[in-house]
Structure formats: C-alpha cells, structure tokens
Coordinates of C-alpha atoms in Angstrom, one line a residue:
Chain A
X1 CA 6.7 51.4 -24.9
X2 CA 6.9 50.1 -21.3
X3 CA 8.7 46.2 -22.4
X4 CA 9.1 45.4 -18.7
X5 CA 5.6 45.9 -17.5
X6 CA 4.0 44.4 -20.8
X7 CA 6.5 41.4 -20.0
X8 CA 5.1 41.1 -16.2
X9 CA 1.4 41.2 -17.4
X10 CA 2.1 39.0 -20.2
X11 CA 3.5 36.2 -17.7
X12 CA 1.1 37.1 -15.3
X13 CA -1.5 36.2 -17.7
X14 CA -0.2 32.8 -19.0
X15 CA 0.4 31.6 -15.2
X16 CA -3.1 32.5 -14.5
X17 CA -4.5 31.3 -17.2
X18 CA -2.4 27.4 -16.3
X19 CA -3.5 27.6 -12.8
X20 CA -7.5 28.2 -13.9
X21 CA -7.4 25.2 -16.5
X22 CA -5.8 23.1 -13.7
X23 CA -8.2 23.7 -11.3
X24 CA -10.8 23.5 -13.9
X25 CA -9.4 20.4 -15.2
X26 CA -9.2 18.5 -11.6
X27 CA -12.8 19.8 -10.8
X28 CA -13.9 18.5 -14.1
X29 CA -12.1 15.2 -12.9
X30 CA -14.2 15.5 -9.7
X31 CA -17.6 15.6 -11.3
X32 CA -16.9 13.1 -13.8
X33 CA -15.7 10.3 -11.1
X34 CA -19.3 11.3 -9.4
X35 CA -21.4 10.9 -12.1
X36 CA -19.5 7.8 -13.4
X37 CA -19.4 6.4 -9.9
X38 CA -22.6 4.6 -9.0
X39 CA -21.8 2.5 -12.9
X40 CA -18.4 1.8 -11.7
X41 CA -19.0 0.8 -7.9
X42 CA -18.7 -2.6 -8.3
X43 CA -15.7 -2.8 -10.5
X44 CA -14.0 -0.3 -7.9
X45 CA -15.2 -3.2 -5.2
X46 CA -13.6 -6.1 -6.8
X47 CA -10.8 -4.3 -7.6
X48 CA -10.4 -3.2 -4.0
X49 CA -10.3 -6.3 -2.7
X50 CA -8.1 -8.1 -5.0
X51 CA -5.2 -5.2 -4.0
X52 CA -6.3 -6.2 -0.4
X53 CA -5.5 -9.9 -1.3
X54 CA -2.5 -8.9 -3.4
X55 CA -1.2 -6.8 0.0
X56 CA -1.6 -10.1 2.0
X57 CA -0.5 -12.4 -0.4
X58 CA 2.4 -10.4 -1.7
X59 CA 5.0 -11.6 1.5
X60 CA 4.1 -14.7 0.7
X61 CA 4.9 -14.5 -3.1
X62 CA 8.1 -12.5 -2.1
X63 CA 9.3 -15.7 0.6
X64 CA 9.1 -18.2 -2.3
X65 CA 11.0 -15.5 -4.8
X66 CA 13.3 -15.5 -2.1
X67 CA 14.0 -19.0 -2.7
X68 CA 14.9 -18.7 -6.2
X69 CA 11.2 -19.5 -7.8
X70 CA 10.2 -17.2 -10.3
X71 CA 7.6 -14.6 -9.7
X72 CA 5.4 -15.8 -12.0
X73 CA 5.4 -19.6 -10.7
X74 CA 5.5 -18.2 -7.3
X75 CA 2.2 -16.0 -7.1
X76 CA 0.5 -19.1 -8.8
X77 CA 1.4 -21.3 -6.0
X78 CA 0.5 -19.2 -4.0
X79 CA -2.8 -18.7 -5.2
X80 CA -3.6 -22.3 -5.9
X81 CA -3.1 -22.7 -2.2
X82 CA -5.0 -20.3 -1.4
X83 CA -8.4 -20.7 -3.1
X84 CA -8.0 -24.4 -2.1
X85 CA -8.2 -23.3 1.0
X86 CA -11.2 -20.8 1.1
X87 CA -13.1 -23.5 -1.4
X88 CA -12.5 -26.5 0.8
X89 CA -13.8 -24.0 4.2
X90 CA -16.6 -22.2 2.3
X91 CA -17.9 -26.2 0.8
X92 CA -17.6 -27.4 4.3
X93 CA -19.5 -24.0 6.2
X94 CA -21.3 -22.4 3.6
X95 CA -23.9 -24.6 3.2
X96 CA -24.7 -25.4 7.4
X97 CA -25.4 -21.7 7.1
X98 CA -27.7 -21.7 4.6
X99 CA -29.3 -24.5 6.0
X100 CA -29.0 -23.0 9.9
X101 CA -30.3 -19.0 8.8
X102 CA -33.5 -21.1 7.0
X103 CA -34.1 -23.1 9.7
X104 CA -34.2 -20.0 12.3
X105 CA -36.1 -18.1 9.8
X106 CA -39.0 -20.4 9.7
X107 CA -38.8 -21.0 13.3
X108 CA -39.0 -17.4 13.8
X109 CA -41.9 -17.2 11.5
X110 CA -43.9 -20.1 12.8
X111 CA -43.4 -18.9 16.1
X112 CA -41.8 -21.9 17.5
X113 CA -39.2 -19.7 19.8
X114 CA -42.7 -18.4 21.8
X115 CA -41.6 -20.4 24.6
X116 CA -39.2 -17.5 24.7
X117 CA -41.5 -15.0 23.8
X118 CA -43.7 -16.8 26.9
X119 CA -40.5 -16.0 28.5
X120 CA -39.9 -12.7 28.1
X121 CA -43.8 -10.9 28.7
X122 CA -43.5 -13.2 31.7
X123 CA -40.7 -11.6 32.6
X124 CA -41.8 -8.2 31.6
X125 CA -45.2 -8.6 33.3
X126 CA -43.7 -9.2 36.8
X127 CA -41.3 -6.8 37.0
X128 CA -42.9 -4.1 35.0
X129 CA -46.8 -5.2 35.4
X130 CA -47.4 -4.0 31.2
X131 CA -48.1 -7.4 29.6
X132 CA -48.6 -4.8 26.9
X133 CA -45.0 -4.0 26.6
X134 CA -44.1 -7.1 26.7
X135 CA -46.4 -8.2 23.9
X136 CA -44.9 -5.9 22.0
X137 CA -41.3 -6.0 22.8
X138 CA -41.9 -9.6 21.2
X139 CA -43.6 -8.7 18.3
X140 CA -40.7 -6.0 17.3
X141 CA -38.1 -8.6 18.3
X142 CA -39.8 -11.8 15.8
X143 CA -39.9 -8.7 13.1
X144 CA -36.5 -7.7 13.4
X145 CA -35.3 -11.1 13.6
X146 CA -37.0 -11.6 10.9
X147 CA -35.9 -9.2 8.4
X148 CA -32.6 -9.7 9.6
X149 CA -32.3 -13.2 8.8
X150 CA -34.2 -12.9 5.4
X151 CA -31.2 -10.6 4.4
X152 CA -28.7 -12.9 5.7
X153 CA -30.4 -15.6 3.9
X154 CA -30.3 -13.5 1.0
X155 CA -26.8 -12.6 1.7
X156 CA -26.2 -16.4 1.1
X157 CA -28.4 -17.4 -1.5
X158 CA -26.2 -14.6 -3.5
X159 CA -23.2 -16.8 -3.2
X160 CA -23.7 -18.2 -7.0
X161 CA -22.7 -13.9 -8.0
X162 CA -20.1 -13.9 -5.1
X163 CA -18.4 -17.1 -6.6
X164 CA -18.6 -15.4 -10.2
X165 CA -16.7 -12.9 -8.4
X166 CA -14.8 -15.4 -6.9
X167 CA -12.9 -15.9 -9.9
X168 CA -12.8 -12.2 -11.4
X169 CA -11.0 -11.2 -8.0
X170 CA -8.0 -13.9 -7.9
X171 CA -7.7 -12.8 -11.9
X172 CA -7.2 -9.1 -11.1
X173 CA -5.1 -10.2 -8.0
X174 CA -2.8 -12.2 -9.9
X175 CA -1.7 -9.4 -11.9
X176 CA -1.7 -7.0 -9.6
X177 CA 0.9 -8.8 -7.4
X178 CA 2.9 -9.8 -11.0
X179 CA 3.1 -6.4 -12.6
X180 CA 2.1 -4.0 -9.3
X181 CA 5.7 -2.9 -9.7
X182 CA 5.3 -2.4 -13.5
X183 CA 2.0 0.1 -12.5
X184 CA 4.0 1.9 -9.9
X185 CA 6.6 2.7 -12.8
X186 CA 4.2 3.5 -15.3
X187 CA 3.2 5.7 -12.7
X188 CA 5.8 7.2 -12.1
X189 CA 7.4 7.9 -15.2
X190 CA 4.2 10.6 -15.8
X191 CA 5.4 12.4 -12.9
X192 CA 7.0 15.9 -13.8
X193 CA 11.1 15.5 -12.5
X194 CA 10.8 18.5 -9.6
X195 CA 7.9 15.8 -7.9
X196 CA 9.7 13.0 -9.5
X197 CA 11.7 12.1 -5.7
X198 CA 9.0 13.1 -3.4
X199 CA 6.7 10.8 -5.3
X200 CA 8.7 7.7 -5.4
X201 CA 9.8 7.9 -1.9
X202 CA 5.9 8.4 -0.9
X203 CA 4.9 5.7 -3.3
X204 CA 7.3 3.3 -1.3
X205 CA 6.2 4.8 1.9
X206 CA 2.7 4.4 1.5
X207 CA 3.2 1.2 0.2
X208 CA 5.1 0.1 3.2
X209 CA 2.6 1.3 5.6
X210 CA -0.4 0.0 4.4
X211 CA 1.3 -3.0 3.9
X212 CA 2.3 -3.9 7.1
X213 CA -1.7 -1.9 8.1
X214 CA -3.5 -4.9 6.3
X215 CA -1.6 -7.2 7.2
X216 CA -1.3 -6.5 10.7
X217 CA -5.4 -6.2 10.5
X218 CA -5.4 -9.0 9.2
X219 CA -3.0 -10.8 11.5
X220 CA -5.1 -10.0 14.1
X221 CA -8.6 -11.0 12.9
X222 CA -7.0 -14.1 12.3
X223 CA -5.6 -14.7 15.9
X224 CA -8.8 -13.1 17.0
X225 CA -11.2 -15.3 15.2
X226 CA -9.1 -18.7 16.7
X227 CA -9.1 -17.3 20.1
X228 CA -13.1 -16.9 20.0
X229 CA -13.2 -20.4 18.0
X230 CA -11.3 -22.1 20.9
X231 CA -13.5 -20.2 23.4
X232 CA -16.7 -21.3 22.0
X233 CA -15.3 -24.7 21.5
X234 CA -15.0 -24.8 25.7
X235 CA -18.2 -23.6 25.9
X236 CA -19.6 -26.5 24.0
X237 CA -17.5 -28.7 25.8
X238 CA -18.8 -28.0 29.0
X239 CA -22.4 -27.6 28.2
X240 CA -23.2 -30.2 25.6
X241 CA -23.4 -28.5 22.3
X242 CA -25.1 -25.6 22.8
X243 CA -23.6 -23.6 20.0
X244 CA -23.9 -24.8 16.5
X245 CA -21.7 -23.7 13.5
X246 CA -18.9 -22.6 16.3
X247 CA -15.9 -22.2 14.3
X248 CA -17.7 -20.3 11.6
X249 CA -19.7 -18.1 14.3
X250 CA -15.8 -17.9 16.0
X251 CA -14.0 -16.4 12.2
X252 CA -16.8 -14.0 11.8
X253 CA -15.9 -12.5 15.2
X254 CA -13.0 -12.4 14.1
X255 CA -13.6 -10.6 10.7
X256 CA -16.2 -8.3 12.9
X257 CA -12.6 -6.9 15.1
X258 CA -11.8 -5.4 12.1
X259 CA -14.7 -2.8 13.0
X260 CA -13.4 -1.4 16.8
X261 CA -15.9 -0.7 19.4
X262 CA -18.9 -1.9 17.2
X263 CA -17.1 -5.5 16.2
X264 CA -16.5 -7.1 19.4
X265 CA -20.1 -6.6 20.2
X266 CA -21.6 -7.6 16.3
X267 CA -19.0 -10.6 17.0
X268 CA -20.8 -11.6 19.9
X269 CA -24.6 -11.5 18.8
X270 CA -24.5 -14.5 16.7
X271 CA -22.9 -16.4 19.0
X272 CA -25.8 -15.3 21.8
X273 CA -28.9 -15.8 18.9
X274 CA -27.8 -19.2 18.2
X275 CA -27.3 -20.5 22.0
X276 CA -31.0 -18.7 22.5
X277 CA -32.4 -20.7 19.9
X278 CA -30.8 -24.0 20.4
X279 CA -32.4 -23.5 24.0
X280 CA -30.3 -25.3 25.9
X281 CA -31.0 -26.8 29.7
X282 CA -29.0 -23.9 31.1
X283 CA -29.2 -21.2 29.2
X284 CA -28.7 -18.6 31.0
X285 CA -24.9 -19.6 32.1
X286 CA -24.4 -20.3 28.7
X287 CA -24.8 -16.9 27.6
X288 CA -23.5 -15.7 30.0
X289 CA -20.1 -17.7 29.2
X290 CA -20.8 -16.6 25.8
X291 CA -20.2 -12.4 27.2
X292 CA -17.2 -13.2 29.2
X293 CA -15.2 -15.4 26.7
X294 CA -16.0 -12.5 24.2
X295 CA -14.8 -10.2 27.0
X296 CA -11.7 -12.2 27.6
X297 CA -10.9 -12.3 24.0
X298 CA -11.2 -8.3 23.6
X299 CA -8.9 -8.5 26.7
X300 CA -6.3 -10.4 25.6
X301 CA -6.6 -8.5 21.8
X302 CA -6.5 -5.0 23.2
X303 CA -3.7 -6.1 25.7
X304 CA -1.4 -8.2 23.5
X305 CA -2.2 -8.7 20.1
X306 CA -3.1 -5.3 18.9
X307 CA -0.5 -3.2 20.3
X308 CA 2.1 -5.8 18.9
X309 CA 0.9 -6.1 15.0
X310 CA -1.3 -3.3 14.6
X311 CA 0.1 0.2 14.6
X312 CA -0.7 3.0 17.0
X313 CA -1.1 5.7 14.4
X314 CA -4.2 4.5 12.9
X315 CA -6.0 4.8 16.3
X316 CA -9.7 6.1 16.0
X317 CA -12.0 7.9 17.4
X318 CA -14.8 6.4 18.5
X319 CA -17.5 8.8 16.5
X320 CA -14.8 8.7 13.6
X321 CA -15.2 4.5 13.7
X322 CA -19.4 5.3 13.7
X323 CA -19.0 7.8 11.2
X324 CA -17.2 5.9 8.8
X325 CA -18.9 2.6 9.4
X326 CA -22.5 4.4 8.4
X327 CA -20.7 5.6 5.0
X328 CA -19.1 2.7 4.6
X329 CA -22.5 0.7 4.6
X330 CA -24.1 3.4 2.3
X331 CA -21.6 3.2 -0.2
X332 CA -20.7 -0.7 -0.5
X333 CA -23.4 -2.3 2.1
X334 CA -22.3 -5.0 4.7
X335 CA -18.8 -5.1 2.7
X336 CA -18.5 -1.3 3.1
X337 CA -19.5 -1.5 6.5
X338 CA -16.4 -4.0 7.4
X339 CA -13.6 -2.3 4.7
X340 CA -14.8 1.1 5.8
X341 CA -12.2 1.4 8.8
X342 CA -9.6 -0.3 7.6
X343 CA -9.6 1.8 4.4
X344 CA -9.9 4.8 6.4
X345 CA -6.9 4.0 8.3
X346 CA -5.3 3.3 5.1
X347 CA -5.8 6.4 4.1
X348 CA -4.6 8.0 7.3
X349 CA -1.4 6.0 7.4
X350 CA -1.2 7.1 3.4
X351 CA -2.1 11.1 4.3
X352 CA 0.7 11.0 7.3
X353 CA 3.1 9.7 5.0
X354 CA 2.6 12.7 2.3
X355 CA 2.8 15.3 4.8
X356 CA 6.5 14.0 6.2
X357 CA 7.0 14.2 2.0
X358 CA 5.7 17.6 1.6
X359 CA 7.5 19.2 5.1
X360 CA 10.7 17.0 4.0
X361 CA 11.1 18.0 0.6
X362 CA 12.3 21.2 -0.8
X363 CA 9.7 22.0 -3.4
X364 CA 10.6 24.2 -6.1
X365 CA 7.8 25.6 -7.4
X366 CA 9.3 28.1 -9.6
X367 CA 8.5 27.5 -13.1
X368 CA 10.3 24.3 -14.6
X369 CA 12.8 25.9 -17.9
X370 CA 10.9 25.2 -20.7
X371 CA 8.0 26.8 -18.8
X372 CA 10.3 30.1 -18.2
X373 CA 9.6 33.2 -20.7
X374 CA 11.8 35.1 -22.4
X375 CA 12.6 38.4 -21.9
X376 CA 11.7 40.5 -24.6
X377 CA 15.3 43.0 -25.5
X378 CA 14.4 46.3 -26.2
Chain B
X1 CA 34.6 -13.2 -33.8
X2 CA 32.9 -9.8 -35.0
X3 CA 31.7 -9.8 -38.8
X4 CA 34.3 -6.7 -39.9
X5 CA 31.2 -5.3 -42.6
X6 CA 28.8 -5.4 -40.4
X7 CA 30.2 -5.3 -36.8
X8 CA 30.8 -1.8 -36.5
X9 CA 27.3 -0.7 -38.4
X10 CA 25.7 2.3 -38.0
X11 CA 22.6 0.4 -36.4
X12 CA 24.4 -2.0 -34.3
X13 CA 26.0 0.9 -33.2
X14 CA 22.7 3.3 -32.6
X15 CA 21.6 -0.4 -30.4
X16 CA 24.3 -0.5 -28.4
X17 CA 24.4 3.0 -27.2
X18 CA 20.8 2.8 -26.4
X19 CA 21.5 -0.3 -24.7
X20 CA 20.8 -0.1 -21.0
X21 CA 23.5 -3.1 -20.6
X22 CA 26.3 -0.9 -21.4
X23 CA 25.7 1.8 -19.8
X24 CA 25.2 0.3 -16.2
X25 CA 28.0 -2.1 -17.3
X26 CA 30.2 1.7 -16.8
X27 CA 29.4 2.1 -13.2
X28 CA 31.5 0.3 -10.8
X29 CA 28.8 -0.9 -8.5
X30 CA 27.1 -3.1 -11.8
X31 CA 30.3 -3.3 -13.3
X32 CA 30.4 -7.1 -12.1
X33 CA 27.4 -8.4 -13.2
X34 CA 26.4 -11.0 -15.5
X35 CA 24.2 -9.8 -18.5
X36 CA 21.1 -11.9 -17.3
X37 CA 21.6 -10.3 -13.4
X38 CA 22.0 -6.4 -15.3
X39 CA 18.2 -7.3 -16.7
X40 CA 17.7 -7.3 -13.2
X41 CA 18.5 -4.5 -12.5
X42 CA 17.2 -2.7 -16.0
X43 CA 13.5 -3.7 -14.6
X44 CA 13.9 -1.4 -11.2
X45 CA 15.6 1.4 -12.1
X46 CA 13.8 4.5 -13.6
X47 CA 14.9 6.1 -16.5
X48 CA 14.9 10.3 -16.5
X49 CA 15.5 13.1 -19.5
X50 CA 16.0 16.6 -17.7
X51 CA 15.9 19.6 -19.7
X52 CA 19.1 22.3 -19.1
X53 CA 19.1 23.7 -15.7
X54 CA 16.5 21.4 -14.5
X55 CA 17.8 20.4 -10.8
X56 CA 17.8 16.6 -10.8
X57 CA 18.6 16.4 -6.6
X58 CA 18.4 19.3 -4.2
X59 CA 20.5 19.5 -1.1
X60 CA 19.0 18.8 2.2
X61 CA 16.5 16.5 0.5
X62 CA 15.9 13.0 1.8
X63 CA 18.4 11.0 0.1
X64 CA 16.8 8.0 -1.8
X65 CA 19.2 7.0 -4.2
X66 CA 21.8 7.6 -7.1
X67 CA 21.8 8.4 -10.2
X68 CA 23.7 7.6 -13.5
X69 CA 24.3 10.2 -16.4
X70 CA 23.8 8.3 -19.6
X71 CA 24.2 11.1 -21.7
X72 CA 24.4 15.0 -21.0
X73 CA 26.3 16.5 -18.2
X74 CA 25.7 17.2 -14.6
X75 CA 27.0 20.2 -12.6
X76 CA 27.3 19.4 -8.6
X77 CA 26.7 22.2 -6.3
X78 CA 26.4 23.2 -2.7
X79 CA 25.6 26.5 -0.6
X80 CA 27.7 27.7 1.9
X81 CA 26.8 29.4 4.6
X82 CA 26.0 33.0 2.9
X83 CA 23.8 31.0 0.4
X84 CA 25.6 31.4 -2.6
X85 CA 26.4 28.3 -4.5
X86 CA 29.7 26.5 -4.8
X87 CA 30.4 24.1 -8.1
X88 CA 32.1 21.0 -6.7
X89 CA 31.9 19.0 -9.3
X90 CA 30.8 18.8 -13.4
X91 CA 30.5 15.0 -14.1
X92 CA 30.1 13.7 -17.6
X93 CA 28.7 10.6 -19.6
X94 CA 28.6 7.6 -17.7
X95 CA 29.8 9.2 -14.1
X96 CA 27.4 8.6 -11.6
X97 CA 26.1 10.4 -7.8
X98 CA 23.9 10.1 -4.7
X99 CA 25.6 6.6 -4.2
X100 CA 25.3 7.3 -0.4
X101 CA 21.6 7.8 -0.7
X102 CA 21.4 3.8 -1.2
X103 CA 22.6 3.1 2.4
X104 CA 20.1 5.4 4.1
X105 CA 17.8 8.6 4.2
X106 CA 19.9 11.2 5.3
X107 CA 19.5 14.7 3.6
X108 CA 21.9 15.0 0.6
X109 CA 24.9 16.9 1.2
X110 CA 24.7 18.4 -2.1
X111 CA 22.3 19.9 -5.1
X112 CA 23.1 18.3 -8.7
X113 CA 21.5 20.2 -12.2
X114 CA 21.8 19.4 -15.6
X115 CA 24.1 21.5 -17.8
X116 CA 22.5 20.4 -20.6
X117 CA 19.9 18.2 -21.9
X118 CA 20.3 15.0 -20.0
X119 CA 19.1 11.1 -20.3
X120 CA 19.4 10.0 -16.8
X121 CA 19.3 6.7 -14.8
X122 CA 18.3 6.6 -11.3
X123 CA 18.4 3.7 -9.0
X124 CA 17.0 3.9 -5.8
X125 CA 16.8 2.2 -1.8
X126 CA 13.5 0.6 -2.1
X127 CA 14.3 -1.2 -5.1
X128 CA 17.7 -1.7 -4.2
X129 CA 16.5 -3.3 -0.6
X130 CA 13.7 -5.5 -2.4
X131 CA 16.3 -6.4 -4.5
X132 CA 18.2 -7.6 -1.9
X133 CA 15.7 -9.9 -0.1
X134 CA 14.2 -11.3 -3.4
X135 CA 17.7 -11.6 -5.3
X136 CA 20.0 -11.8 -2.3
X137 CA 22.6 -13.4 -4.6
X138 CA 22.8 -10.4 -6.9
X139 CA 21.7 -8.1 -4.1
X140 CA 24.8 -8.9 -2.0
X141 CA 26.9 -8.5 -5.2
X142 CA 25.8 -5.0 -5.8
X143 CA 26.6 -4.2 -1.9
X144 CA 29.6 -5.6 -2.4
X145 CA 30.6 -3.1 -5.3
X146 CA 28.9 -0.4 -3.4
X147 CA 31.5 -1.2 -0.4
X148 CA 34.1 -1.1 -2.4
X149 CA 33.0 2.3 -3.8
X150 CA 32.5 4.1 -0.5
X151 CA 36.2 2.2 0.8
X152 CA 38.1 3.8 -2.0
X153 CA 36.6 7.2 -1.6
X154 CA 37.1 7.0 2.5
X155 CA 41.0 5.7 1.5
X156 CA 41.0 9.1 -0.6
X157 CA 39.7 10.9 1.9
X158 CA 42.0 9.9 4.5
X159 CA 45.0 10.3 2.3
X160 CA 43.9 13.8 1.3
X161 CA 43.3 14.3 5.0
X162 CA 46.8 13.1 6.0
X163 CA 48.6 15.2 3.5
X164 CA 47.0 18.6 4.7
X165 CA 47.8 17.5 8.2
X166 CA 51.1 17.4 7.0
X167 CA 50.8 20.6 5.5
X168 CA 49.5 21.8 8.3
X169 CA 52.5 20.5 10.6
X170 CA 55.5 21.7 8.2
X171 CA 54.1 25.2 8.6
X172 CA 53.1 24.8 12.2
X173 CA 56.8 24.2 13.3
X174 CA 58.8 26.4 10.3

C-alpha cells in the first residue's frame, strides 16, 4: 500500500540491525581480550619484544639484501651476530652481578655498611639533635635496601626462564622480519576495497614511523649508555676504582633514558649505591662526580643527541611519562615499567598517522553495491 | 617447440590466464623483465576483485600507486567544477592507471570505478621504493619503464598542445 515508506523502514531496519551486531561484535571482542588477557600476558610480552628486535634488526637485514644476499641467509647472519654478541656480554657481566647484588645483600643484612649508618645519625644528631630520627632513617634505609636487592637478586637468579625466553624471542623474531611483509598482506587482503587505500598507506606509515621511533630510542640509549660508560670510566680513573661493574652500571643508564624525567635519575642510583658501598677514601667527591657526569650526559642527550634521532612529536608530558610508567609496571613489572613509554609513543606516532589517513581520505561510507537494496516496483 | 595436442589445452590455457606473469608482462613498465625478476614483483603487489560500480580510486585522494585491470573494465572519471562527473576514459583488459601515484603523494587528479565485475592488480610506492633499495637492479629497471611511460605521454601532450596552438593561431589571424 505505501511501497516507498515500507522500502525506507525495511532498509532502515537492516542498517540498524548491521551497526548493533558490529558494535556488539567489537564489544564482545573487547571482553574476550580481557578475560583472556592475564593467560596470554606473557606470550603478548615475548612477542612484543621480538617485533621490537625485528624493528631494529630489520635495516640491518635490508643493508645485506641490499647487497644481493637473500633474505632468508641475511636475517640469519644477522641474528647469529647478534646473539653472539648479547651471549658473550651477558657471560662476561651477568654473573659479576649476581655475585655483586649477593654480596651487598648480605652486607646490608649483617650490617657491615653501619659505619655508614654511624655516619648518617651522626649526621642527623648534630644538625637535627633527634638521634631518634636518625635511628630510624637507618633502619628504613637497610629495609629498603634490602628488599630492593632481594628482588634484584631475584630478578637475576630468574635468568635460567629469561634464557628459555632467550631462544623463544629470536624464533618469533626471525619470522617476523622474514614474512612481516607476508602478515601485512594477509592483512590487508581482509580489508573491505572502500578502506583498502587508506589502510595500506597507514600500514606503511605507521610502519615508517615507529620504525625510525625505536630505532631512534634505541640509537640513543646506545650513545647514552657509552657516554655514561666513558664518564664512569674517568671517574675510576681518577679516584682508584671506586665504581665496580662500570660498564654494565653505564648500559643500564642507558636503557633507564628510555624512561624521560624518571631515567636519568634511576640511571644514576646505581651508580651512587655502589660508590657508597665500595666506601672509598673520598667519597664524597666521588659522588659527587658521579651527579655531575650524569648531569653532563643528560646535557649533552637533551642538547644533541635527542633532538637529532629521536623525533619531536612523541614529546611527553611529564605526568603522562608517570602515568604510563605506573601502568606499565602493573601490567608487565620492571619490563613494563621500561617499554611503557616507548610503546606509548608508539602508539602516538601510530594514532597521528591515522588521523592525517582519516582527514586525507575521502571516505565513502555509503553502502558498498552488493550491500545496496532494491527498490521494490510497484 | 610447443606439443601441437597438447599446447593449446584447455588447462594450460585456464594456467596461463590465471598466470600473474602474463598479465604484468602487458604493462609497459614490467614489460622488460625477466620471468625470475616478474616473481619479484608478483610477491609486492596486491591482488583486488571489485564488484560493478565499486570505486577502485577516488579523486583528490592521496595517490599511492597504480593499478592494473586483469580482467573487467574500468570507467575513469572526474568532476568539474558544478560537480557533475565527466567520463574521460573506459580502459579494458590489461590497460593500467594511477602510474603517477608511484612517483609521489599528490591527490589523484581523477576517480576510476569498475563497469563491471573486475580482478584487479595494484602496485603501490612503498613497495615500489623498498623495491628499489633491496633490488636496486630491478628497481632501476622498473623506473626506467616508468620514465619512459610518463616521456611518451608528456611527448603526446605537447604535440596535442602544439596542434591546438596552431588551431588557435590559424583562427586568430583569419
């Protein structure tokens, strides 16, 4: 009786009825990555930091292509090279740490730094006249220094799981730099042809970006990390030794710049805990050479290095860094605590990229032909 | 030499038409290369179907790359300035567009759609670029034949731009 109205409603309808099983699709999505998240956490880990390695490793991989090797031969030359070189550094430092964090652990429980402790209510008791205070300002510190070293010793004891994942991570990398390309295809061959465009040039884009993000964070740790090495090595130099494990207290700085604000100063601390406790003649300018080669490192990182390999778009808000950081440690611990900036920069770099897509792009949503109705005659 | 029974075979026949080979072999800017450098190329480009009507590129998008009709037909249109659309072109089996798109990101000049049900090939600036640094042998080969492409069609041009000058002058002065 009215064909043109009962046509409207009809289609009406149907579109309705798509949109609610999409959104009721993605939320069912949504709650099934939640509930399956906590069993799939460390999978998701591993696999996060094999596309980290396959990001840094990839140029490499790409140089030797360059030169007429095949893929294949090149990724496992690289790769070789690599793990010989993080085996032959983790045999050589590894075990000096284990050895150093039990050693200050047991000094710290059998109170042999209460010279220092002597030291400090000393300190406290002429300045503030509370012996009290100073009692137990000590006590709290030996606690803390406790825990935090039986965690760290922990941390390193766990190295027999970290080397299983040692060789899960370079198996997942390896094919993630061979067929990386063949995933992004696969990808993209599932998406419908009216997003087909804007999602290729995105996928490149993003790629691109974070690309060049790692790497350039990575670039920098790395200059970072030799710049504090060489600054601690002066300082041993010119006061006898006073800082043990230097080069690996130097590359953990390093690794710590990849947190801003909060690094630098995490970077420093070990350095300062293990000049207090080898107690040198003069400590005090020893630490205090300590600060201001750290100082002159952030200097010459904020000045030069930075600016030049690190890009200006991922720039973060001081609370944002905090913020992220606290998640970051909730959800994957100390590893979460260091990834959790760069991924969120990643994911900035990645969200600026789909928004130049979506403004750049003329997006037809009307419906695609097959999806069109037709119009009942009559 | 070809087996006369069985050379011209319906199956060898339904193989080579779905060979990719061939079909890139038609364009001008593959049209050079050697079987082993077209598998190449068969690993980075993407292969499309679009139903009838279906617009494969719209105008004023960022161009990204061209695209190859393997089978179907493709009708090339633009808007003028009242908004109503302008054919330009229909292009067949084996004719090819959005060549320009490989040299950089500047919006396309024109929409294409798919007159019919279409098998398309697209082949795009990324890949074409990677290609490029990790195949710079084959890489320079296909820029080569790309050139070439965009040299003839500016010689057209010019031509076509020279003979309406001309026009232009004869009934100027008469």
């Amino acid at each position: 009786m009215f064909p043109a109205v009962d046509n409207y409603a009809f289609q009406l309808y149907s579109q309705i009825m798509k949109t609610f099983w999409r959104v009721f699709l993605i939320l069912l999505g949504i709650a099934f990555l939640i509930f399956v998240f906590p069993y799939i956490k460390d999978v998701l880990i591993l696999v996060i930091i094999a596309w980290l390695l396959s990001v840094l490793l990839n140029p490499l991989v790409n140089f030797l292509e360059h030169k007429d090797l095949r893929r294949s031969w090149a990724i496992l030359i690289v790769m070789v090279l690599i793990i010989a070189i993080v085996g032959f550094s983790f045999s050589l430092i590894i075990p000096g740490i284990i050895r150093a964090v039990e050693s200050l652990t047991s000094n710290l429980q059998s109170g042999v730094i209460s010279e220092f402790s002597v030291k400090i209510e000393a300190f406290f008791e002429k300045n503030f006249n509370n012996a009290e205070l100073a009692r137990n300002v000590t006590e709290k510190f030996n606690e803390i220094g406790v825990k935090l070293l039986g965690s760290l010793g922990t941390f390193f004891k766990s190295v027999g799981s970290f080397l299983s994942s040692m060789v899960i991570i370079p198996f997942i990398t390896f094919f993630l730099i061979k067929d990386g390309r063949r995933f992004n295809r696969a990808f993209i061959s599932k998406v419908p042809n009216k997003y087909f465009e804007l999602s290729l040039n995105i996928l490149h884009k993003v790629g691109n970006q974070t690309s060049k993000y790692i790497q350039g964070q990575a670039i920098d740790a790395l200059i970072v990390g030799m710049l504090s090495v060489l600054g601690l090595f002066i300082i041993n130099l010119v006061f006898h030794n006073p800082i043990p494990y230097f080069i690996f207290i130097g590359m953990l700085a390093g690794i710590a710049n990849l947190i801003p604000y909060i690094g630098p100063v995490v970077g420093a601390v070990p350095a300062l805990v293990l000049a207090i406790f080898s107690n040198p003649p003069n400590l005090g300018m020893v630490l205090l050479w300590i600060v201001i080669v750290f100082i002159i490192v952030q200097a010459i990182d904020n000045a030069f290095i930075s600016p030049m390999v690190v890009s200006k778009s991922v720039n973060m808000h001081p609370l944002t860094v905090v913020v992220v950081v606290i998640i970051g440690g909730n959800i994957a611990g100390l590893i979460g605590m260091l990834f959790a900036v760069p991924f969120t920069g990643i994911i900035k770099v990645s969200s600026s990229q789909v928004i130049w897509g979506l403004k750049n792009y003329r997006l037809d949503f009307s419906p695609r032909p097959e999806e069109t109705f037709p119009v009942k005659s009559g | 030499m070809e087996n006369p029974i069985w050379g011209d075979s319906i199956f060898k026949r339904k193989k080579k038409a779905d060979n990719i080979y061939t079909i890139l072999k038609q364009v001008p800017i593959f049209s050079e290369l050697k079987n082993k450098e077209l598998s190449e190329v068969e690993k980075i480009v993407h292969r499309r179907k679009y139903k009838k009507s279906e617009p494969i590129i719209n105008i004023g998008d960022p161009g990204l790359g061209m695209y190859i009709i393997v089978k179907g037909s493709v009708e090339i249109t633009e808007e003028d300035n009242a908004g109503q659309k302008k054919t330009l072109a229909k292009l067949p089996d084996g004719a090819f567009f959005g060549d320009l798109a490989l040299l950089d990101e500047s919006p396309r000049s024109a929409s294409a759609i798919a007159l019919e049900d279409s098998d398309i090939i697209g082949f795009f600036r990324p890949d074409f670029l990677d290609l490029l640094y990790k195949k710079p042998k084959l890489g320079i080969k296909v820029l080569l034949a790309l050139a070439k492409v965009i040299g003839e069609r500016l010689r057209r041009t010019n031509e076509l731009l020279v003979q309406i000058q001309q026009k232009k002058d004869v009934s100027g002065s008469g």
